[in-house]
Amino acid sequence: MTATPRPAPPRVVVCGLGPAGPDLVTGATLDAVARIPHRFLRTARHPSAGVVGEAASFDHLYESADDIADVYSGIVDSLVAAAGEHGEVLYAVPGSPAVAERTVELLLADERVGVDVLPALSFVDLAW
């Protein structure tokens, strides 16, 4: 008797938009944008947000939530739901997803989804 393979969990691919304009966005991020049709921006208020194309932003959560923790949990819940619906979604954040990104930490700890983190430049890289 062979075991039935378990379906892959829904995925969130997290990419960074770099610390400034589109010229600092990595090729890996651009490839992910081209490949994944369901896209989200942590905020549309970033100089490189336009490279993501058509995407939903979470700016409304920042404007309506009473507490920043509510913003982060709302973003994660929305991404998990979208990944469950579509199988895979893109989540683009300012700078690098590995530097000071609480939503990415929460996603990585969430067992409902698999998470791929694509490296990107951060403001720290430029300052260094």
PDB file of N, CA and C in Angstrom, residues 67-115:
ATOM      1  N   ASP A  67      -4.423  49.604  16.787  1.00  0.00           N
ATOM      2  CA  ASP A  67      -3.162  49.107  17.336  1.00  0.00           C
ATOM      3  C   ASP A  67      -2.342  48.484  16.212  1.00  0.00           C
ATOM      4  N   ILE A  68      -1.024  48.690  16.224  1.00  0.00           N
ATOM      5  CA  ILE A  68      -0.170  48.157  15.162  1.00  0.00           C
ATOM      6  C   ILE A  68      -0.184  46.626  15.147  1.00  0.00           C
ATOM      7  N   ALA A  69      -0.359  46.004  16.308  1.00  0.00           N
ATOM      8  CA  ALA A  69      -0.457  44.539  16.352  1.00  0.00           C
ATOM      9  C   ALA A  69      -1.676  44.061  15.570  1.00  0.00           C
ATOM     10  N   ASP A  70      -2.758  44.837  15.608  1.00  0.00           N
ATOM     11  CA  ASP A  70      -3.950  44.485  14.838  1.00  0.00           C
ATOM     12  C   ASP A  70      -3.680  44.588  13.337  1.00  0.00           C
ATOM     13  N   VAL A  71      -2.874  45.550  12.946  1.00  0.00           N
ATOM     14  CA  VAL A  71      -2.499  45.689  11.535  1.00  0.00           C
ATOM     15  C   VAL A  71      -1.747  44.440  11.091  1.00  0.00           C
ATOM     16  N   TYR A  72      -0.746  44.060  11.852  1.00  0.00           N
ATOM     17  CA  TYR A  72       0.077  42.904  11.477  1.00  0.00           C
ATOM     18  C   TYR A  72      -0.737  41.624  11.423  1.00  0.00           C
ATOM     19  N   SER A  73      -1.574  41.387  12.428  1.00  0.00           N
ATOM     20  CA  SER A  73      -2.378  40.161  12.416  1.00  0.00           C
ATOM     21  C   SER A  73      -3.397  40.201  11.280  1.00  0.00           C
ATOM     22  N   GLY A  74      -3.930  41.372  10.970  1.00  0.00           N
ATOM     23  CA  GLY A  74      -4.855  41.496   9.843  1.00  0.00           C
ATOM     24  C   GLY A  74      -4.191  41.193   8.515  1.00  0.00           C
ATOM     25  N   ILE A  75      -2.961  41.667   8.344  1.00  0.00           N
ATOM     26  CA  ILE A  75      -2.209  41.375   7.119  1.00  0.00           C
ATOM     27  C   ILE A  75      -1.972  39.878   6.992  1.00  0.00           C
ATOM     28  N   VAL A  76      -1.510  39.255   8.062  1.00  0.00           N
ATOM     29  CA  VAL A  76      -1.221  37.818   8.019  1.00  0.00           C
ATOM     30  C   VAL A  76      -2.489  37.018   7.729  1.00  0.00           C
ATOM     31  N   ASP A  77      -3.586  37.329   8.411  1.00  0.00           N
ATOM     32  CA  ASP A  77      -4.835  36.604   8.175  1.00  0.00           C
ATOM     33  C   ASP A  77      -5.312  36.772   6.737  1.00  0.00           C
ATOM     34  N   SER A  78      -5.185  37.964   6.194  1.00  0.00           N
ATOM     35  CA  SER A  78      -5.586  38.201   4.806  1.00  0.00           C
ATOM     36  C   SER A  78      -4.722  37.410   3.828  1.00  0.00           C
ATOM     37  N   LEU A  79      -3.417  37.393   4.070  1.00  0.00           N
ATOM     38  CA  LEU A  79      -2.504  36.646   3.193  1.00  0.00           C
ATOM     39  C   LEU A  79      -2.758  35.152   3.269  1.00  0.00           C
ATOM     40  N   VAL A  80      -2.987  34.643   4.467  1.00  0.00           N
ATOM     41  CA  VAL A  80      -3.266  33.208   4.635  1.00  0.00           C
ATOM     42  C   VAL A  80      -4.556  32.836   3.902  1.00  0.00           C
ATOM     43  N   ALA A  81      -5.586  33.665   4.044  1.00  0.00           N
ATOM     44  CA  ALA A  81      -6.848  33.390   3.363  1.00  0.00           C
ATOM     45  C   ALA A  81      -6.670  33.419   1.844  1.00  0.00           C
ATOM     46  N   ALA A  82      -5.952  34.409   1.338  1.00  0.00           N
ATOM     47  CA  ALA A  82      -5.731  34.517  -0.107  1.00  0.00           C
ATOM     48  C   ALA A  82      -4.903  33.342  -0.627  1.00  0.00           C
ATOM     49  N   ALA A  83      -3.886  32.941   0.128  1.00  0.00           N
ATOM     50  CA  ALA A  83      -3.073  31.793  -0.282  1.00  0.00           C
ATOM     51  C   ALA A  83      -3.924  30.523  -0.294  1.00  0.00           C
ATOM     52  N   GLY A  84      -4.808  30.390   0.688  1.00  0.00           N
ATOM     53  CA  GLY A  84      -5.706  29.239   0.708  1.00  0.00           C
ATOM     54  C   GLY A  84      -6.631  29.217  -0.499  1.00  0.00           C
ATOM     55  N   GLU A  85      -7.070  30.375  -0.925  1.00  0.00           N
ATOM     56  CA  GLU A  85      -7.967  30.479  -2.075  1.00  0.00           C
ATOM     57  C   GLU A  85      -7.244  30.259  -3.395  1.00  0.00           C
ATOM     58  N   HIS A  86      -6.038  30.821  -3.536  1.00  0.00           N
ATOM     59  CA  HIS A  86      -5.335  30.811  -4.822  1.00  0.00           C
ATOM     60  C   HIS A  86      -4.168  29.816  -4.894  1.00  0.00           C
ATOM     61  N   GLY A  87      -3.770  29.254  -3.778  1.00  0.00           N
ATOM     62  CA  GLY A  87      -2.643  28.321  -3.759  1.00  0.00           C
ATOM     63  C   GLY A  87      -1.315  29.003  -3.501  1.00  0.00           C
ATOM     64  N   GLU A  88      -1.123  30.180  -4.086  1.00  0.00           N
ATOM     65  CA  GLU A  88       0.123  30.933  -3.916  1.00  0.00           C
ATOM     66  C   GLU A  88      -0.160  32.412  -4.136  1.00  0.00           C
ATOM     67  N   VAL A  89       0.411  33.236  -3.274  1.00  0.00           N
ATOM     68  CA  VAL A  89       0.298  34.691  -3.428  1.00  0.00           C
ATOM     69  C   VAL A  89       1.660  35.326  -3.217  1.00  0.00           C
ATOM     70  N   LEU A  90       1.805  36.518  -3.749  1.00  0.00           N
ATOM     71  CA  LEU A  90       3.017  37.315  -3.577  1.00  0.00           C
ATOM     72  C   LEU A  90       2.736  38.402  -2.548  1.00  0.00           C
ATOM     73  N   TYR A  91       3.681  38.623  -1.659  1.00  0.00           N
ATOM     74  CA  TYR A  91       3.578  39.689  -0.659  1.00  0.00           C
ATOM     75  C   TYR A  91       4.853  40.514  -0.731  1.00  0.00           C
ATOM     76  N   ALA A  92       4.745  41.744  -1.197  1.00  0.00           N
ATOM     77  CA  ALA A  92       5.904  42.620  -1.371  1.00  0.00           C
ATOM     78  C   ALA A  92       5.967  43.624  -0.228  1.00  0.00           C
ATOM     79  N   VAL A  93       7.151  43.730   0.364  1.00  0.00           N
ATOM     80  CA  VAL A  93       7.363  44.632   1.495  1.00  0.00           C
ATOM     81  C   VAL A  93       8.463  45.635   1.149  1.00  0.00           C
ATOM     82  N   PRO A  94       8.446  46.817   1.776  1.00  0.00           N
ATOM     83  CA  PRO A  94       9.538  47.771   1.559  1.00  0.00           C
ATOM     84  C   PRO A  94      10.864  47.195   2.050  1.00  0.00           C
ATOM     85  N   GLY A  95      11.944  47.581   1.407  1.00  0.00           N
ATOM     86  CA  GLY A  95      13.263  47.137   1.857  1.00  0.00           C
ATOM     87  C   GLY A  95      13.454  45.651   1.673  1.00  0.00           C
ATOM     88  N   SER A  96      13.957  45.011   2.716  1.00  0.00           N
ATOM     89  CA  SER A  96      14.203  43.577   2.713  1.00  0.00           C
ATOM     90  C   SER A  96      13.226  42.874   3.632  1.00  0.00           C
ATOM     91  N   PRO A  97      12.698  41.723   3.209  1.00  0.00           N
ATOM     92  CA  PRO A  97      11.791  40.989   4.092  1.00  0.00           C
ATOM     93  C   PRO A  97      12.485  40.423   5.333  1.00  0.00           C
ATOM     94  N   ALA A  98      13.814  40.446   5.351  1.00  0.00           N
ATOM     95  CA  ALA A  98      14.559  39.891   6.482  1.00  0.00           C
ATOM     96  C   ALA A  98      14.958  40.948   7.515  1.00  0.00           C
ATOM     97  N   VAL A  99      14.630  42.207   7.262  1.00  0.00           N
ATOM     98  CA  VAL A  99      15.060  43.274   8.168  1.00  0.00           C
ATOM     99  C   VAL A  99      13.837  44.005   8.714  1.00  0.00           C
ATOM    100  N   ALA A 100      13.600  43.844  10.013  1.00  0.00           N
ATOM    101  CA  ALA A 100      12.553  44.587  10.738  1.00  0.00           C
ATOM    102  C   ALA A 100      11.173  44.448  10.105  1.00  0.00           C
ATOM    103  N   GLU A 101      10.808  43.246   9.702  1.00  0.00           N
ATOM    104  CA  GLU A 101       9.496  42.993   9.104  1.00  0.00           C
ATOM    105  C   GLU A 101       8.705  42.045   9.995  1.00  0.00           C
ATOM    106  N   ARG A 102       7.911  42.614  10.876  1.00  0.00           N
ATOM    107  CA  ARG A 102       7.115  41.810  11.821  1.00  0.00           C
ATOM    108  C   ARG A 102       6.131  40.900  11.107  1.00  0.00           C
ATOM    109  N   THR A 103       5.518  41.363  10.027  1.00  0.00           N
ATOM    110  CA  THR A 103       4.565  40.508   9.321  1.00  0.00           C
ATOM    111  C   THR A 103       5.249  39.262   8.764  1.00  0.00           C
ATOM    112  N   VAL A 104       6.484  39.390   8.331  1.00  0.00           N
ATOM    113  CA  VAL A 104       7.211  38.236   7.805  1.00  0.00           C
ATOM    114  C   VAL A 104       7.511  37.252   8.934  1.00  0.00           C
ATOM    115  N   GLU A 105       7.901  37.762  10.090  1.00  0.00           N
ATOM    116  CA  GLU A 105       8.124  36.886  11.248  1.00  0.00           C
ATOM    117  C   GLU A 105       6.853  36.115  11.594  1.00  0.00           C
ATOM    118  N   LEU A 106       5.724  36.809  11.587  1.00  0.00           N
ATOM    119  CA  LEU A 106       4.452  36.152  11.902  1.00  0.00           C
ATOM    120  C   LEU A 106       4.076  35.116  10.846  1.00  0.00           C
ATOM    121  N   LEU A 107       4.304  35.433   9.582  1.00  0.00           N
ATOM    122  CA  LEU A 107       4.024  34.460   8.522  1.00  0.00           C
ATOM    123  C   LEU A 107       4.887  33.210   8.664  1.00  0.00           C
ATOM    124  N   LEU A 108       6.168  33.402   8.944  1.00  0.00           N
ATOM    125  CA  LEU A 108       7.069  32.258   9.087  1.00  0.00           C
ATOM    126  C   LEU A 108       6.664  31.349  10.246  1.00  0.00           C
ATOM    127  N   ALA A 109       6.042  31.913  11.255  1.00  0.00           N
ATOM    128  CA  ALA A 109       5.603  31.137  12.416  1.00  0.00           C
ATOM    129  C   ALA A 109       4.215  30.524  12.222  1.00  0.00           C
ATOM    130  N   ASP A 110       3.520  30.896  11.172  1.00  0.00           N
ATOM    131  CA  ASP A 110       2.147  30.449  10.946  1.00  0.00           C
ATOM    132  C   ASP A 110       2.144  29.101  10.231  1.00  0.00           C
ATOM    133  N   GLU A 111       1.567  28.105  10.850  1.00  0.00           N
ATOM    134  CA  GLU A 111       1.577  26.752  10.283  1.00  0.00           C
ATOM    135  C   GLU A 111       0.537  26.549   9.184  1.00  0.00           C
ATOM    136  N   ARG A 112      -0.300  27.542   8.940  1.00  0.00           N
ATOM    137  CA  ARG A 112      -1.328  27.393   7.912  1.00  0.00           C
ATOM    138  C   ARG A 112      -0.781  27.561   6.498  1.00  0.00           C
ATOM    139  N   VAL A 113       0.412  28.156   6.374  1.00  0.00           N
ATOM    140  CA  VAL A 113       0.993  28.415   5.049  1.00  0.00           C
ATOM    141  C   VAL A 113       2.478  28.085   5.043  1.00  0.00           C
ATOM    142  N   GLY A 114       2.966  27.783   3.846  1.00  0.00           N
ATOM    143  CA  GLY A 114       4.398  27.735   3.615  1.00  0.00           C
ATOM    144  C   GLY A 114       4.837  29.120   3.169  1.00  0.00           C
ATOM    145  N   VAL A 115       6.065  29.473   3.477  1.00  0.00           N
ATOM    146  CA  VAL A 115       6.556  30.818   3.160  1.00  0.00           C
ATOM    147  C   VAL A 115       7.920  30.712   2.486  1.00  0.00           C
TER     148      VAL A 115
END
